[in-house]
Amino acid sequence: MNAFAVASLVLTCLLAGGWLGFWFSTVLPEHHLSAHSKDSVKQSVAVLSTLTALVLGLVVGSAKSSYDAKGDALTAMAADIILLDRILAQYGPETAETRKRLRDSTEAGIETIWADDGLRFAAMELAGAGGALEGIQRQIRGLAPQNDAQRELKARAVEIAGGLSKTRWLTLVRSGGTIPVPFLAVVVLWLALMFAGLGLLAARNGTVVVVSLAVALAVSAAIFLILELDTPYSGLITLSDAPLRLAVQHLGR
């Protein structure tokens, strides 16, 4: 889902709900807008507001946790790349080609994913990063250790390379959004009903209109933030390539 488009749609729904509330306040019979009726509407709006606030708070927290987890996975991947390179360096000069291939594939992945200052994570698959990593694994498995130290280093390298491959596929699988569309639709419906209730109770003047617009913008911004955090490989709020670029600086030393 495009976060900006969804946030714009949410803003439209909220403003439409508020406008309907204003309109109903002008056409309803007077006894429907009595003090007792307004008190009942206020209580209903308060319950709906509390429920919506709780849900939005939980979703924001969940989206932020998901964003942080994906960032941690990227950092762990960078650390494993550096560790694999150091282990291959300790193994001996016969791993020079494998280390060069590791560096080249990492650089190619960075340039592909973060091309034009924008993440294009799906392009990683097209760039053949998976094939490069599998080739590195084959080269490591093809090493012929001459002593116990090399056998231990080879086993460790095989383990780390396998972990890198697993992390990469997990990152690819989890690159999409996790917020279901029906869930988001229900939350927007609650918000629209809440704004309709507020419009029904509100006085009809410029101050109320401006405040209502500001609140609608704030709520839409919250939805935008949730969707952006939920998809950290695209959009405005994206993961930094700094960990992998730092890893590249240490490769081959």
Short mmCIF file of C-alpha atoms in Angstrom, two decimals:
data_model
loop_
_atom_site.label_atom_id
_atom_site.label_comp_id
_atom_site.label_asym_id
_atom_site.label_seq_id
_atom_site.Cartn_x
_atom_site.Cartn_y
_atom_site.Cartn_z
CA MET A 1 0.00 0.00 0.00
CA ASN A 2 1.21 3.48 -0.86
CA ALA A 3 1.37 5.24 2.51
CA PHE A 4 0.75 8.74 1.15
CA ALA A 5 -2.24 7.63 -0.92
CA VAL A 6 -3.77 5.76 2.03
CA ALA A 7 -3.20 8.72 4.37
CA SER A 8 -4.86 11.04 1.84
CA LEU A 9 -7.82 8.68 1.60
CA VAL A 10 -8.06 8.58 5.40
CA LEU A 11 -8.03 12.38 5.53
CA THR A 12 -10.82 12.50 2.97
CA CYS A 13 -12.90 10.00 4.96
CA LEU A 14 -12.43 11.94 8.18
CA LEU A 15 -13.36 15.25 6.60
CA ALA A 16 -16.37 13.61 4.95
CA GLY A 17 -17.46 12.23 8.32
CA GLY A 18 -17.11 15.65 9.94
CA TRP A 19 -19.03 17.30 7.11
CA LEU A 20 -21.85 14.75 7.43
CA GLY A 21 -22.04 15.51 11.13
CA PHE A 22 -22.30 19.25 10.41
CA TRP A 23 -24.95 18.61 7.78
CA PHE A 24 -27.05 16.38 10.01
CA SER A 25 -26.99 19.03 12.73
CA THR A 26 -28.78 21.38 10.30
CA VAL A 27 -31.49 18.99 9.12
CA LEU A 28 -32.36 16.98 12.22
CA PRO A 29 -35.46 18.00 14.18
CA GLU A 30 -34.77 20.10 17.26
CA HIS A 31 -35.72 17.38 19.74
CA HIS A 32 -32.95 15.16 18.28
CA LEU A 33 -30.42 17.78 19.37
CA SER A 34 -31.65 18.24 22.92
CA ALA A 35 -29.23 18.30 25.84
CA HIS A 36 -29.95 14.67 26.72
CA SER A 37 -29.40 13.59 23.11
CA LYS A 38 -26.10 15.47 22.94
CA ASP A 39 -24.96 13.88 26.20
CA SER A 40 -25.63 10.44 24.76
CA VAL A 41 -23.73 11.28 21.58
CA LYS A 42 -20.82 12.65 23.64
CA GLN A 43 -20.60 9.41 25.63
CA SER A 44 -20.67 7.33 22.45
CA VAL A 45 -17.99 9.48 20.84
CA ALA A 46 -15.86 9.25 24.00
CA VAL A 47 -16.03 5.45 23.99
CA LEU A 48 -15.18 5.33 20.29
CA SER A 49 -12.33 7.82 20.76
CA THR A 50 -10.82 5.80 23.59
CA LEU A 51 -11.06 2.56 21.63
CA THR A 52 -9.51 4.12 18.54
CA ALA A 53 -6.71 5.74 20.53
CA LEU A 54 -5.82 2.42 22.16
CA VAL A 55 -5.78 0.59 18.84
CA LEU A 56 -3.73 3.27 17.09
CA GLY A 57 -1.26 3.34 19.98
CA LEU A 58 -0.81 -0.41 19.84
CA VAL A 59 -0.40 -0.41 16.06
CA VAL A 60 2.18 2.40 16.18
CA GLY A 61 4.13 0.47 18.82
CA SER A 62 3.91 -2.73 16.79
CA ALA A 63 5.02 -1.00 13.59
CA LYS A 64 7.98 0.62 15.38
CA SER A 65 9.00 -2.73 16.87
CA SER A 66 8.81 -4.34 13.43
CA TYR A 67 10.90 -1.53 11.94
CA ASP A 68 13.54 -1.90 14.66
CA ALA A 69 13.62 -5.69 14.24
CA LYS A 70 14.23 -5.37 10.50
CA GLY A 71 16.96 -2.82 11.15
CA ASP A 72 18.58 -5.15 13.69
CA ALA A 73 18.48 -7.97 11.14
CA LEU A 74 20.26 -5.76 8.60
CA THR A 75 22.92 -4.85 11.17
CA ALA A 76 23.38 -8.52 12.11
CA MET A 77 23.78 -9.39 8.44
CA ALA A 78 26.52 -6.76 8.08
CA ALA A 79 28.30 -8.12 11.17
CA ASP A 80 28.13 -11.68 9.81
CA ILE A 81 29.59 -10.55 6.48
CA ILE A 82 32.57 -8.98 8.27
CA LEU A 83 33.01 -12.06 10.48
CA LEU A 84 32.88 -14.39 7.48
CA ASP A 85 35.53 -12.34 5.70
CA ARG A 86 37.82 -12.42 8.76
CA ILE A 87 37.44 -16.19 9.13
CA LEU A 88 38.26 -16.72 5.46
CA ALA A 89 41.31 -14.45 5.87
CA GLN A 90 42.50 -16.59 8.78
CA TYR A 91 41.98 -19.76 6.72
CA GLY A 92 44.65 -18.78 4.22
CA PRO A 93 45.40 -17.18 0.83
CA GLU A 94 43.39 -19.85 -1.00
CA THR A 95 40.20 -18.02 0.05
CA ALA A 96 41.19 -14.77 -1.72
CA GLU A 97 38.77 -15.37 -4.60
CA THR A 98 35.91 -16.17 -2.21
CA ARG A 99 36.59 -13.02 -0.17
CA LYS A 100 36.62 -10.90 -3.35
CA ARG A 101 33.34 -12.46 -4.39
CA LEU A 102 31.86 -11.69 -0.97
CA ARG A 103 32.90 -8.05 -1.26
CA ASP A 104 31.66 -7.69 -4.83
CA SER A 105 28.28 -9.25 -4.04
CA THR A 106 27.85 -7.01 -0.98
CA GLU A 107 28.67 -3.88 -2.98
CA ALA A 108 26.35 -4.96 -5.79
CA GLY A 109 23.55 -5.57 -3.32
CA ILE A 110 23.96 -2.12 -1.79
CA GLU A 111 23.97 -0.37 -5.16
CA THR A 112 20.91 -2.32 -6.29
CA ILE A 113 18.77 -2.02 -3.17
CA TRP A 114 19.59 1.59 -2.37
CA ALA A 115 19.74 2.72 -5.99
CA ASP A 116 18.96 6.39 -6.60
CA ASP A 117 18.76 7.04 -2.85
CA GLY A 118 15.63 4.93 -2.64
CA LEU A 119 15.26 1.35 -1.46
CA ARG A 120 14.26 -1.14 -4.13
CA PHE A 121 14.51 -4.32 -2.12
CA ALA A 122 12.66 -6.50 -4.61
CA ALA A 123 15.40 -5.74 -7.16
CA MET A 124 17.85 -7.63 -4.97
CA GLU A 125 16.44 -10.88 -6.33
CA LEU A 126 16.79 -9.68 -9.91
CA ALA A 127 20.39 -8.67 -9.27
CA GLY A 128 21.33 -12.27 -8.54
CA ALA A 129 22.47 -11.65 -4.97
CA GLY A 130 21.09 -15.04 -4.01
CA GLY A 131 23.14 -16.77 -6.71
CA ALA A 132 26.30 -14.98 -5.58
CA LEU A 133 25.78 -16.05 -1.98
CA GLU A 134 25.13 -19.64 -3.01
CA GLY A 135 28.31 -19.55 -5.10
CA ILE A 136 30.25 -18.37 -2.06
CA GLN A 137 28.81 -21.25 -0.04
CA ARG A 138 29.89 -23.73 -2.72
CA GLN A 139 33.41 -22.31 -2.74
CA ILE A 140 33.64 -22.57 1.04
CA ARG A 141 32.39 -26.16 1.04
CA GLY A 142 34.97 -26.94 -1.66
CA LEU A 143 37.90 -25.93 0.54
CA ALA A 144 40.32 -28.72 1.44
CA PRO A 145 41.61 -28.14 5.00
CA GLN A 146 45.18 -29.21 5.69
CA ASN A 147 45.08 -29.14 9.48
CA ASP A 148 42.73 -28.97 12.46
CA ALA A 149 42.76 -25.19 12.54
CA GLN A 150 41.63 -24.93 8.93
CA ARG A 151 38.97 -27.59 9.47
CA GLU A 152 37.59 -25.59 12.38
CA LEU A 153 37.65 -22.35 10.36
CA LYS A 154 35.93 -24.03 7.41
CA ALA A 155 33.17 -25.39 9.64
CA ARG A 156 32.67 -21.95 11.14
CA ALA A 157 32.62 -20.30 7.70
CA VAL A 158 30.04 -22.80 6.41
CA GLU A 159 27.87 -22.09 9.44
CA ILE A 160 28.05 -18.29 9.03
CA ALA A 161 27.44 -18.44 5.27
CA GLY A 162 24.38 -20.62 5.89
CA GLY A 163 23.14 -18.13 8.47
CA LEU A 164 23.65 -15.27 6.00
CA SER A 165 21.61 -17.09 3.39
CA LYS A 166 18.82 -17.74 5.89
CA THR A 167 18.81 -14.12 7.09
CA ARG A 168 18.66 -12.86 3.53
CA TRP A 169 15.66 -14.98 2.63
CA LEU A 170 13.88 -14.10 5.87
CA THR A 171 14.48 -10.40 5.15
CA LEU A 172 13.14 -10.82 1.63
CA VAL A 173 10.03 -12.63 2.84
CA ARG A 174 9.36 -10.02 5.54
CA SER A 175 9.95 -7.02 3.27
CA GLY A 176 6.23 -6.43 2.66
CA GLY A 177 3.69 -4.79 4.93
CA THR A 178 2.02 -6.71 7.74
CA ILE A 179 -1.05 -4.55 8.44
CA PRO A 180 -4.18 -6.21 6.96
CA VAL A 181 -6.36 -3.99 4.78
CA PRO A 182 -9.62 -4.98 6.58
CA PHE A 183 -8.08 -4.00 9.91
CA LEU A 184 -7.10 -0.60 8.55
CA ALA A 185 -10.55 -0.16 7.01
CA VAL A 186 -12.26 -0.82 10.35
CA VAL A 187 -10.03 1.72 12.13
CA VAL A 188 -10.80 4.33 9.47
CA LEU A 189 -14.51 3.61 9.85
CA TRP A 190 -14.25 4.21 13.60
CA LEU A 191 -12.44 7.47 12.98
CA ALA A 192 -15.00 8.63 10.43
CA LEU A 193 -17.85 7.86 12.84
CA MET A 194 -16.02 9.72 15.59
CA PHE A 195 -15.61 12.81 13.40
CA ALA A 196 -19.26 12.57 12.38
CA GLY A 197 -20.28 12.60 16.03
CA LEU A 198 -18.01 15.55 16.75
CA GLY A 199 -19.41 17.41 13.76
CA LEU A 200 -22.92 16.78 15.00
CA LEU A 201 -22.11 18.36 18.36
CA ALA A 202 -19.79 21.14 17.24
CA ALA A 203 -20.64 24.79 16.74
CA ARG A 204 -20.58 25.94 13.13
CA ASN A 205 -17.80 28.53 12.95
CA GLY A 206 -14.34 28.97 11.44
CA THR A 207 -12.42 28.04 14.58
CA VAL A 208 -14.14 24.65 14.81
CA VAL A 209 -13.47 23.98 11.13
CA VAL A 210 -9.77 24.80 11.45
CA VAL A 211 -9.34 22.70 14.60
CA SER A 212 -11.21 19.77 13.02
CA LEU A 213 -8.97 19.99 9.94
CA ALA A 214 -5.85 20.05 12.12
CA VAL A 215 -6.97 16.97 14.06
CA ALA A 216 -7.84 15.14 10.84
CA LEU A 217 -4.39 15.92 9.48
CA ALA A 218 -2.77 14.66 12.68
CA VAL A 219 -4.69 11.38 12.57
CA SER A 220 -3.89 10.92 8.88
CA ALA A 221 -0.22 11.57 9.66
CA ALA A 222 -0.38 8.81 12.30
CA ILE A 223 -1.74 6.38 9.70
CA PHE A 224 1.01 7.48 7.30
CA LEU A 225 3.65 6.89 9.99
CA ILE A 226 2.29 3.42 10.74
CA LEU A 227 2.38 2.37 7.08
CA GLU A 228 5.85 3.84 6.55
CA LEU A 229 7.28 2.01 9.57
CA ASP A 230 5.58 -1.19 8.43
CA THR A 231 7.36 -1.07 5.05
CA PRO A 232 10.95 0.06 5.81
CA TYR A 233 12.25 -1.03 2.40
CA SER A 234 10.27 1.62 0.49
CA GLY A 235 8.80 5.06 0.99
CA LEU A 236 10.15 8.02 2.96
CA ILE A 237 11.11 6.26 6.21
CA THR A 238 13.60 3.62 5.11
CA LEU A 239 16.38 1.62 6.67
CA SER A 240 19.89 3.01 6.37
CA ASP A 241 22.53 1.31 4.26
CA ALA A 242 25.23 2.43 6.75
CA PRO A 243 25.77 -1.04 8.34
CA LEU A 244 26.44 -2.72 5.00
CA ARG A 245 28.62 0.14 3.74
CA LEU A 246 30.63 -0.09 6.95
CA ALA A 247 30.98 -3.82 6.35
CA VAL A 248 32.31 -3.21 2.84
CA GLN A 249 35.00 -0.91 4.28
CA HIS A 250 36.30 -3.76 6.43
CA LEU A 251 36.18 -6.47 3.77
CA GLY A 252 39.43 -7.60 2.20
CA ARG A 253 41.67 -6.21 4.94
#
